[in-house]
PDB file of C-alpha atoms in Angstrom:
ATOM      1  CA  ASP A   1       0.543  -0.505   0.031  1.00 67.00           C
ATOM      2  CA  VAL A   2       1.405   3.625  -1.080  1.00 61.00           C
ATOM      3  CA  LYS A   3       2.742   5.784   2.300  1.00 91.00           C
ATOM      4  CA  VAL A   4       3.545   9.159   2.885  1.00 97.00           C
ATOM      5  CA  THR A   5       4.425   9.155   6.139  1.00 96.00           C
ATOM      6  CA  GLN A   6       5.015  12.448   8.277  1.00 96.00           C
ATOM      7  CA  SER A   7       7.121  11.946  11.323  1.00 88.00           C
ATOM      8  CA  SER A   8       5.004  13.639  14.088  1.00 91.00           C
ATOM      9  CA  ARG A   9       0.719  13.930  14.368  1.00 93.00           C
ATOM     10  CA  TYR A  10       0.542  16.355  15.958  1.00 96.00           C
ATOM     11  CA  LEU A  11       3.886  18.873  17.586  1.00 97.00           C
ATOM     12  CA  VAL A  12       4.167  22.203  20.401  1.00 98.00           C
ATOM     13  CA  LYS A  13       7.156  24.515  19.281  1.00 98.00           C
ATOM     14  CA  ARG A  14       8.511  28.249  21.001  1.00 98.00           C
ATOM     15  CA  THR A  15       8.083  31.467  19.119  1.00 98.00           C
ATOM     16  CA  GLY A  16      11.510  31.811  17.515  1.00 97.00           C
ATOM     17  CA  GLU A  17      11.969  27.753  17.384  1.00 97.00           C
ATOM     18  CA  LYS A  18      13.764  26.319  13.576  1.00 97.00           C
ATOM     19  CA  VAL A  19      11.004  23.737  13.211  1.00 97.00           C
ATOM     20  CA  PHE A  20      11.686  20.978  11.400  1.00 97.00           C
ATOM     21  CA  LEU A  21       9.127  18.308   9.728  1.00 98.00           C
ATOM     22  CA  GLU A  22       9.714  15.540   7.604  1.00 97.00           C
ATOM     23  CA  CYS A  23       8.014  13.378   5.393  1.00 97.00           C
ATOM     24  CA  VAL A  24       8.634  10.349   4.050  1.00 97.00           C
ATOM     25  CA  GLN A  25       7.026   8.457   0.791  1.00 97.00           C
ATOM     26  CA  ASP A  26       7.447   4.209   0.226  1.00 95.00           C
ATOM     27  CA  MET A  27       6.313   4.984  -3.647  1.00 92.00           C
ATOM     28  CA  ASP A  28       8.887   6.215  -6.175  1.00 93.00           C
ATOM     29  CA  HIS A  29       7.046   9.033  -6.673  1.00 93.00           C
ATOM     30  CA  GLU A  30       9.361  12.382  -8.848  1.00 94.00           C
ATOM     31  CA  ASN A  31       7.369  15.167  -6.637  1.00 95.00           C
ATOM     32  CA  MET A  32       6.652  16.033  -3.471  1.00 96.00           C
ATOM     33  CA  PHE A  33       4.844  18.761  -2.068  1.00 97.00           C
ATOM     34  CA  TRP A  34       4.303  20.891   1.400  1.00 98.00           C
ATOM     35  CA  TYR A  35       0.995  22.401   2.123  1.00 97.00           C
ATOM     36  CA  ARG A  36      -0.445  23.632   4.581  1.00 97.00           C
ATOM     37  CA  GLN A  37      -3.729  24.448   5.799  1.00 97.00           C
ATOM     38  CA  ASP A  38      -6.044  26.725   7.842  1.00 94.00           C
ATOM     39  CA  PRO A  39     -10.351  27.393   8.126  1.00 89.00           C
ATOM     40  CA  GLY A  40     -11.514  29.277   5.385  1.00 85.00           C
ATOM     41  CA  LEU A  41      -8.398  28.854   3.285  1.00 89.00           C
ATOM     42  CA  GLY A  42      -8.263  26.404   2.222  1.00 90.00           C
ATOM     43  CA  LEU A  43      -4.398  24.378   0.497  1.00 95.00           C
ATOM     44  CA  ARG A  44      -2.124  27.016   0.136  1.00 95.00           C
ATOM     45  CA  LEU A  45       0.863  25.223  -1.443  1.00 96.00           C
ATOM     46  CA  ILE A  46       4.553  26.899   0.281  1.00 97.00           C
ATOM     47  CA  TYR A  47       7.308  24.047  -1.833  1.00 97.00           C
ATOM     48  CA  PHE A  48       7.509  21.475  -4.288  1.00 97.00           C
ATOM     49  CA  SER A  49       9.995  19.339  -5.431  1.00 96.00           C
ATOM     50  CA  TYR A  50      10.002  17.523  -8.817  1.00 94.00           C
ATOM     51  CA  ASP A  51      12.978  16.237  -8.325  1.00 92.00           C
ATOM     52  CA  VAL A  52      16.461  15.565  -5.625  1.00 93.00           C
ATOM     53  CA  LYS A  53      18.037  18.486  -5.005  1.00 89.00           C
ATOM     54  CA  MET A  54      15.192  20.670  -6.741  1.00 92.00           C
ATOM     55  CA  LYS A  55      12.811  22.687  -5.424  1.00 95.00           C
ATOM     56  CA  GLU A  56      10.267  24.570  -6.365  1.00 96.00           C
ATOM     57  CA  LYS A  57       8.488  27.572  -4.116  1.00 97.00           C
ATOM     58  CA  GLY A  58       5.264  27.442  -3.990  1.00 95.00           C
ATOM     59  CA  ASP A  59       2.485  29.492  -3.249  1.00 93.00           C
ATOM     60  CA  ILE A  60       2.976  31.387   0.914  1.00 97.00           C
ATOM     61  CA  PRO A  61       7.291  30.053   1.087  1.00 97.00           C
ATOM     62  CA  GLU A  62       8.854  33.224   2.753  1.00 97.00           C
ATOM     63  CA  GLY A  63       9.209  31.696   6.207  1.00 97.00           C
ATOM     64  CA  TYR A  64      10.220  28.328   5.236  1.00 98.00           C
ATOM     65  CA  SER A  65      12.531  26.874   3.558  1.00 98.00           C
ATOM     66  CA  VAL A  66      12.899  22.774   2.081  1.00 98.00           C
ATOM     67  CA  SER A  67      15.337  20.377   2.008  1.00 97.00           C
ATOM     68  CA  ARG A  68      15.318  17.818  -0.436  1.00 97.00           C
ATOM     69  CA  GLU A  69      19.185  15.432  -0.116  1.00 96.00           C
ATOM     70  CA  LYS A  70      17.244  11.574  -1.101  1.00 96.00           C
ATOM     71  CA  LYS A  71      13.729  10.997  -3.115  1.00 96.00           C
ATOM     72  CA  GLU A  72      12.377   9.572  -0.607  1.00 97.00           C
ATOM     73  CA  ARG A  73      12.590  12.570   2.180  1.00 97.00           C
ATOM     74  CA  PHE A  74      10.805  15.756   1.407  1.00 98.00           C
ATOM     75  CA  SER A  75      11.297  17.996   5.279  1.00 97.00           C
ATOM     76  CA  LEU A  76       9.935  21.229   5.708  1.00 98.00           C
ATOM     77  CA  ILE A  77      12.075  23.848   7.039  1.00 98.00           C
ATOM     78  CA  LEU A  78      10.361  26.722   9.523  1.00 98.00           C
ATOM     79  CA  GLU A  79      13.968  28.467  10.180  1.00 95.00           C
ATOM     80  CA  SER A  80      12.326  30.810  13.218  1.00 97.00           C
ATOM     81  CA  ALA A  81       8.576  29.896  14.098  1.00 98.00           C
ATOM     82  CA  SER A  82       5.883  32.080  14.545  1.00 98.00           C
ATOM     83  CA  THR A  83       3.084  32.748  15.863  1.00 98.00           C
ATOM     84  CA  ASN A  84       1.453  32.826  12.845  1.00 97.00           C
ATOM     85  CA  GLN A  85       2.242  29.413  11.129  1.00 98.00           C
ATOM     86  CA  THR A  86       0.178  27.916  13.427  1.00 98.00           C
ATOM     87  CA  SER A  87      -1.556  24.974  11.328  1.00 97.00           C
ATOM     88  CA  MET A  88      -1.970  22.011  10.312  1.00 97.00           C
ATOM     89  CA  TYR A  89       0.658  21.072   7.135  1.00 98.00           C
ATOM     90  CA  LEU A  90       0.311  17.991   4.804  1.00 98.00           C
ATOM     91  CA  CYS A  91       3.528  16.635   2.647  1.00 98.00           C
ATOM     92  CA  ALA A  92       2.474  14.832  -0.637  1.00 97.00           C
ATOM     93  CA  SER A  93       3.810  12.940  -3.030  1.00 96.00           C
ATOM     94  CA  SER A  94       3.408  12.394  -6.409  1.00 93.00           C
ATOM     95  CA  SER A  95       4.116  10.583  -9.750  1.00 90.00           C
ATOM     96  CA  SER A  96       5.461  12.252 -13.148  1.00 85.00           C
ATOM     97  CA  SER A  97       4.154   9.887 -15.679  1.00 82.00           C
ATOM     98  CA  ARG A  98       0.504   9.299 -13.337  1.00 80.00           C
ATOM     99  CA  ALA A  99      -0.204  11.985 -11.530  1.00 78.00           C
ATOM    100  CA  ALA A 100      -3.061  12.856 -14.220  1.00 78.00           C
ATOM    101  CA  LEU A 101      -4.775   9.033 -12.819  1.00 79.00           C
ATOM    102  CA  LEU A 102      -3.288   8.639  -9.648  1.00 86.00           C
ATOM    103  CA  GLY A 103      -3.045  13.031  -8.429  1.00 90.00           C
ATOM    104  CA  TYR A 104      -1.492  12.913  -5.518  1.00 94.00           C
ATOM    105  CA  THR A 105      -0.838  10.944  -2.223  1.00 95.00           C
ATOM    106  CA  PHE A 106      -1.882  12.425   1.203  1.00 97.00           C
ATOM    107  CA  GLY A 107       0.666  12.096   4.454  1.00 97.00           C
ATOM    108  CA  SER A 108      -1.038  12.357   8.296  1.00 96.00           C
ATOM    109  CA  GLY A 109      -0.878  15.338   8.424  1.00 97.00           C
ATOM    110  CA  THR A 110       1.002  17.375  11.028  1.00 97.00           C
ATOM    111  CA  ARG A 111      -0.510  19.436  13.466  1.00 97.00           C
ATOM    112  CA  LEU A 112       1.726  22.622  15.109  1.00 98.00           C
ATOM    113  CA  THR A 113       1.249  24.974  17.174  1.00 98.00           C
ATOM    114  CA  VAL A 114       3.513  28.154  18.122  1.00 98.00           C
ATOM    115  CA  VAL A 115       2.821  29.743  21.061  1.00 98.00           C
TER     116      VAL A 115
ATOM    117  CA  GLN B   1     -11.932  34.113 -10.692  1.00 64.00           C
ATOM    118  CA  LYS B   2     -10.588  31.655  -8.313  1.00 74.00           C
ATOM    119  CA  GLU B   3      -9.042  28.769 -10.522  1.00 91.00           C
ATOM    120  CA  VAL B   4     -10.938  26.130  -8.719  1.00 95.00           C
ATOM    121  CA  GLU B   5     -14.662  27.429  -7.239  1.00 95.00           C
ATOM    122  CA  GLN B   6     -17.065  25.547  -4.794  1.00 95.00           C
ATOM    123  CA  ASN B   7     -19.074  26.686  -2.790  1.00 89.00           C
ATOM    124  CA  SER B   8     -18.189  26.488   0.520  1.00 87.00           C
ATOM    125  CA  GLY B   9     -21.821  24.868   2.151  1.00 87.00           C
ATOM    126  CA  PRO B  10     -22.029  23.517   4.339  1.00 94.00           C
ATOM    127  CA  LEU B  11     -24.968  21.326   2.831  1.00 96.00           C
ATOM    128  CA  SER B  12     -26.784  19.429   5.158  1.00 97.00           C
ATOM    129  CA  VAL B  13     -28.739  16.416   2.885  1.00 97.00           C
ATOM    130  CA  PRO B  14     -31.022  13.923   5.098  1.00 98.00           C
ATOM    131  CA  GLU B  15     -29.587   9.920   5.216  1.00 98.00           C
ATOM    132  CA  GLY B  16     -30.736   8.765   2.266  1.00 97.00           C
ATOM    133  CA  ALA B  17     -31.190  11.169  -0.020  1.00 98.00           C
ATOM    134  CA  ILE B  18     -28.540  12.095  -2.772  1.00 98.00           C
ATOM    135  CA  ALA B  19     -26.027  15.032  -1.771  1.00 97.00           C
ATOM    136  CA  SER B  20     -24.702  16.926  -5.418  1.00 97.00           C
ATOM    137  CA  LEU B  21     -20.836  18.364  -4.417  1.00 97.00           C
ATOM    138  CA  ASN B  22     -21.226  20.971  -7.694  1.00 97.00           C
ATOM    139  CA  CYS B  23     -17.094  22.255  -8.383  1.00 97.00           C
ATOM    140  CA  THR B  24     -15.752  25.077 -12.021  1.00 97.00           C
ATOM    141  CA  TYR B  25     -13.079  25.391 -13.301  1.00 96.00           C
ATOM    142  CA  SER B  26     -10.583  28.037 -15.240  1.00 95.00           C
ATOM    143  CA  ASP B  27      -8.299  26.213 -17.022  1.00 92.00           C
ATOM    144  CA  ARG B  28      -9.750  25.787 -20.242  1.00 92.00           C
ATOM    145  CA  GLY B  29      -6.618  23.152 -20.536  1.00 91.00           C
ATOM    146  CA  SER B  30      -7.065  20.827 -17.746  1.00 92.00           C
ATOM    147  CA  GLN B  31      -8.112  16.717 -18.592  1.00 90.00           C
ATOM    148  CA  SER B  32      -7.620  15.377 -14.603  1.00 94.00           C
ATOM    149  CA  PHE B  33     -10.324  15.752 -12.160  1.00 96.00           C
ATOM    150  CA  PHE B  34     -10.603  14.080  -8.857  1.00 97.00           C
ATOM    151  CA  TRP B  35     -12.748  14.235  -5.722  1.00 98.00           C
ATOM    152  CA  TYR B  36     -11.227  13.847  -2.208  1.00 98.00           C
ATOM    153  CA  ARG B  37     -12.386  13.242   1.148  1.00 98.00           C
ATOM    154  CA  GLN B  38     -11.650  15.350   4.263  1.00 97.00           C
ATOM    155  CA  TYR B  39     -12.953  14.014   7.434  1.00 97.00           C
ATOM    156  CA  SER B  40     -12.386  16.700  10.017  1.00 94.00           C
ATOM    157  CA  GLY B  41      -8.998  17.202  11.007  1.00 92.00           C
ATOM    158  CA  LYS B  42      -6.972  14.118   9.058  1.00 94.00           C
ATOM    159  CA  SER B  43      -5.421  14.200   5.775  1.00 96.00           C
ATOM    160  CA  PRO B  44      -7.373  14.500   2.252  1.00 97.00           C
ATOM    161  CA  GLU B  45      -8.523  10.927   0.388  1.00 96.00           C
ATOM    162  CA  LEU B  46      -8.691  10.127  -3.436  1.00 95.00           C
ATOM    163  CA  ILE B  47     -12.364   8.813  -4.349  1.00 96.00           C
ATOM    164  CA  MET B  48     -12.601   9.520  -7.649  1.00 95.00           C
ATOM    165  CA  PHE B  49     -10.873  10.766 -10.642  1.00 94.00           C
ATOM    166  CA  ILE B  50     -12.332  11.649 -14.441  1.00 95.00           C
ATOM    167  CA  TYR B  51     -10.425  12.868 -17.483  1.00 92.00           C
ATOM    168  CA  SER B  52     -13.257  12.230 -19.929  1.00 89.00           C
ATOM    169  CA  ASN B  53     -16.893  13.817 -20.419  1.00 91.00           C
ATOM    170  CA  GLY B  54     -19.251  12.321 -19.291  1.00 93.00           C
ATOM    171  CA  ASP B  55     -20.235  10.192 -16.181  1.00 95.00           C
ATOM    172  CA  LYS B  56     -17.932   7.663 -14.443  1.00 95.00           C
ATOM    173  CA  GLU B  57     -20.185   6.205 -11.299  1.00 96.00           C
ATOM    174  CA  ASP B  58     -17.352   3.758  -7.651  1.00 96.00           C
ATOM    175  CA  GLY B  59     -20.064   2.268  -5.644  1.00 97.00           C
ATOM    176  CA  ARG B  60     -22.190   5.493  -4.249  1.00 98.00           C
ATOM    177  CA  PHE B  61     -20.075   8.075  -5.714  1.00 98.00           C
ATOM    178  CA  THR B  62     -20.637   8.912  -9.393  1.00 98.00           C
ATOM    179  CA  ALA B  63     -18.306  11.842 -11.364  1.00 97.00           C
ATOM    180  CA  GLN B  64     -19.568  13.923 -14.084  1.00 97.00           C
ATOM    181  CA  LEU B  65     -17.562  16.320 -16.139  1.00 96.00           C
ATOM    182  CA  ASN B  66     -18.518  18.794 -18.647  1.00 96.00           C
ATOM    183  CA  LYS B  67     -15.484  20.137 -19.610  1.00 94.00           C
ATOM    184  CA  ALA B  68     -17.456  22.674 -21.833  1.00 94.00           C
ATOM    185  CA  SER B  69     -19.417  24.308 -19.394  1.00 94.00           C
ATOM    186  CA  GLN B  70     -15.547  23.699 -17.048  1.00 95.00           C
ATOM    187  CA  TYR B  71     -17.895  22.163 -14.618  1.00 95.00           C
ATOM    188  CA  VAL B  72     -17.041  18.777 -12.703  1.00 97.00           C
ATOM    189  CA  SER B  73     -19.785  17.370  -9.617  1.00 97.00           C
ATOM    190  CA  LEU B  74     -19.718  14.941  -7.435  1.00 98.00           C
ATOM    191  CA  LEU B  75     -22.848  12.675  -6.887  1.00 98.00           C
ATOM    192  CA  ILE B  76     -23.557  10.219  -3.212  1.00 98.00           C
ATOM    193  CA  ARG B  77     -26.080   8.348  -3.123  1.00 98.00           C
ATOM    194  CA  ASP B  78     -28.039   6.700   0.570  1.00 98.00           C
ATOM    195  CA  SER B  79     -25.632   9.748   1.494  1.00 98.00           C
ATOM    196  CA  GLN B  80     -24.700   8.179   5.034  1.00 98.00           C
ATOM    197  CA  PRO B  81     -23.462  10.148   8.461  1.00 97.00           C
ATOM    198  CA  SER B  82     -20.366   8.779   7.463  1.00 97.00           C
ATOM    199  CA  ASP B  83     -20.176  10.250   4.472  1.00 98.00           C
ATOM    200  CA  SER B  84     -19.788  13.770   6.711  1.00 98.00           C
ATOM    201  CA  ALA B  85     -17.577  15.453   5.881  1.00 97.00           C
ATOM    202  CA  THR B  86     -15.609  17.696   3.296  1.00 97.00           C
ATOM    203  CA  TYR B  87     -15.135  16.561  -0.105  1.00 98.00           C
ATOM    204  CA  LEU B  88     -12.114  18.497  -1.834  1.00 97.00           C
ATOM    205  CA  CYS B  89     -12.033  19.203  -5.909  1.00 97.00           C
ATOM    206  CA  ALA B  90      -8.944  19.226  -7.975  1.00 96.00           C
ATOM    207  CA  VAL B  91      -7.963  20.198 -10.675  1.00 95.00           C
ATOM    208  CA  LEU B  92      -4.737  18.882 -13.213  1.00 93.00           C
ATOM    209  CA  ALA B  93      -2.891  22.351 -14.792  1.00 90.00           C
ATOM    210  CA  SER B  94      -2.091  21.603 -17.547  1.00 87.00           C
ATOM    211  CA  ALA B  95       1.204  23.620 -17.676  1.00 87.00           C
ATOM    212  CA  THR B  96       1.862  23.307 -14.649  1.00 85.00           C
ATOM    213  CA  ASN B  97       0.943  19.878 -14.243  1.00 83.00           C
ATOM    214  CA  LYS B  98       0.138  20.448 -10.714  1.00 89.00           C
ATOM    215  CA  LEU B  99      -3.214  19.399  -8.578  1.00 93.00           C
ATOM    216  CA  ILE B 100      -5.763  22.845  -7.962  1.00 94.00           C
ATOM    217  CA  PHE B 101      -7.574  22.895  -5.012  1.00 95.00           C
ATOM    218  CA  GLY B 102     -10.912  24.651  -4.931  1.00 95.00           C
ATOM    219  CA  THR B 103     -11.332  25.127  -0.595  1.00 94.00           C
ATOM    220  CA  GLY B 104     -13.792  22.688   0.166  1.00 96.00           C
ATOM    221  CA  THR B 105     -17.519  21.629   0.768  1.00 96.00           C
ATOM    222  CA  LEU B 106     -18.406  20.735   4.189  1.00 97.00           C
ATOM    223  CA  LEU B 107     -21.357  18.415   3.310  1.00 98.00           C
ATOM    224  CA  ALA B 108     -23.844  16.878   7.078  1.00 98.00           C
ATOM    225  CA  VAL B 109     -25.882  14.354   6.146  1.00 98.00           C
ATOM    226  CA  GLN B 110     -28.248  14.336   9.498  1.00 96.00           C
ATOM    227  CA  PRO B 111     -29.734  11.295  10.393  1.00 94.00           C
TER     228      PRO B 111
END
């Protein structure tokens, strides 16, 4: 069964901390994505990657960075956490050749609270 | 104009009724369309995809696509309280090959 695993289900961090959110997929997918989801705003794309060591900004990259050193792992980094980054963070992956038929597979999400 | 538009709801239907969820999109070149279900506090789960005009049925779910009108819908027959969730419409953008999501419609099925 296809799996996207996010390392933490719930996280509480302090303002100013550096936060790492990890995502691992076992489907040999080329594409990986990070979204945040807030009530009334839907899914907003933060960063995505189409290949190892490749990254592209999404719609709301400010305050975030990413790392993709291996094909299966895509990390989201909050350089200095702020309260407005309190949100549900969702990782997703897709196959370059089959996205049109299979869409994205999502991880279970990380609910981050910054205090 | 948003790229993918959905009525946020809530859409309230009685148990056993047909729930009709609608979505319009702006990219005329889009070829693939998806419906995701998201329970409260959980992540989106793919339930249907469609790429040809017309209807596609899977159990109690039917996806309908009309490319000329740029319109996608999801029908849920014999709605159950367990169908209560937010339903996200997603369109594969022709230029970027990325999924564009609507903000979702909250469905509430009343027992």
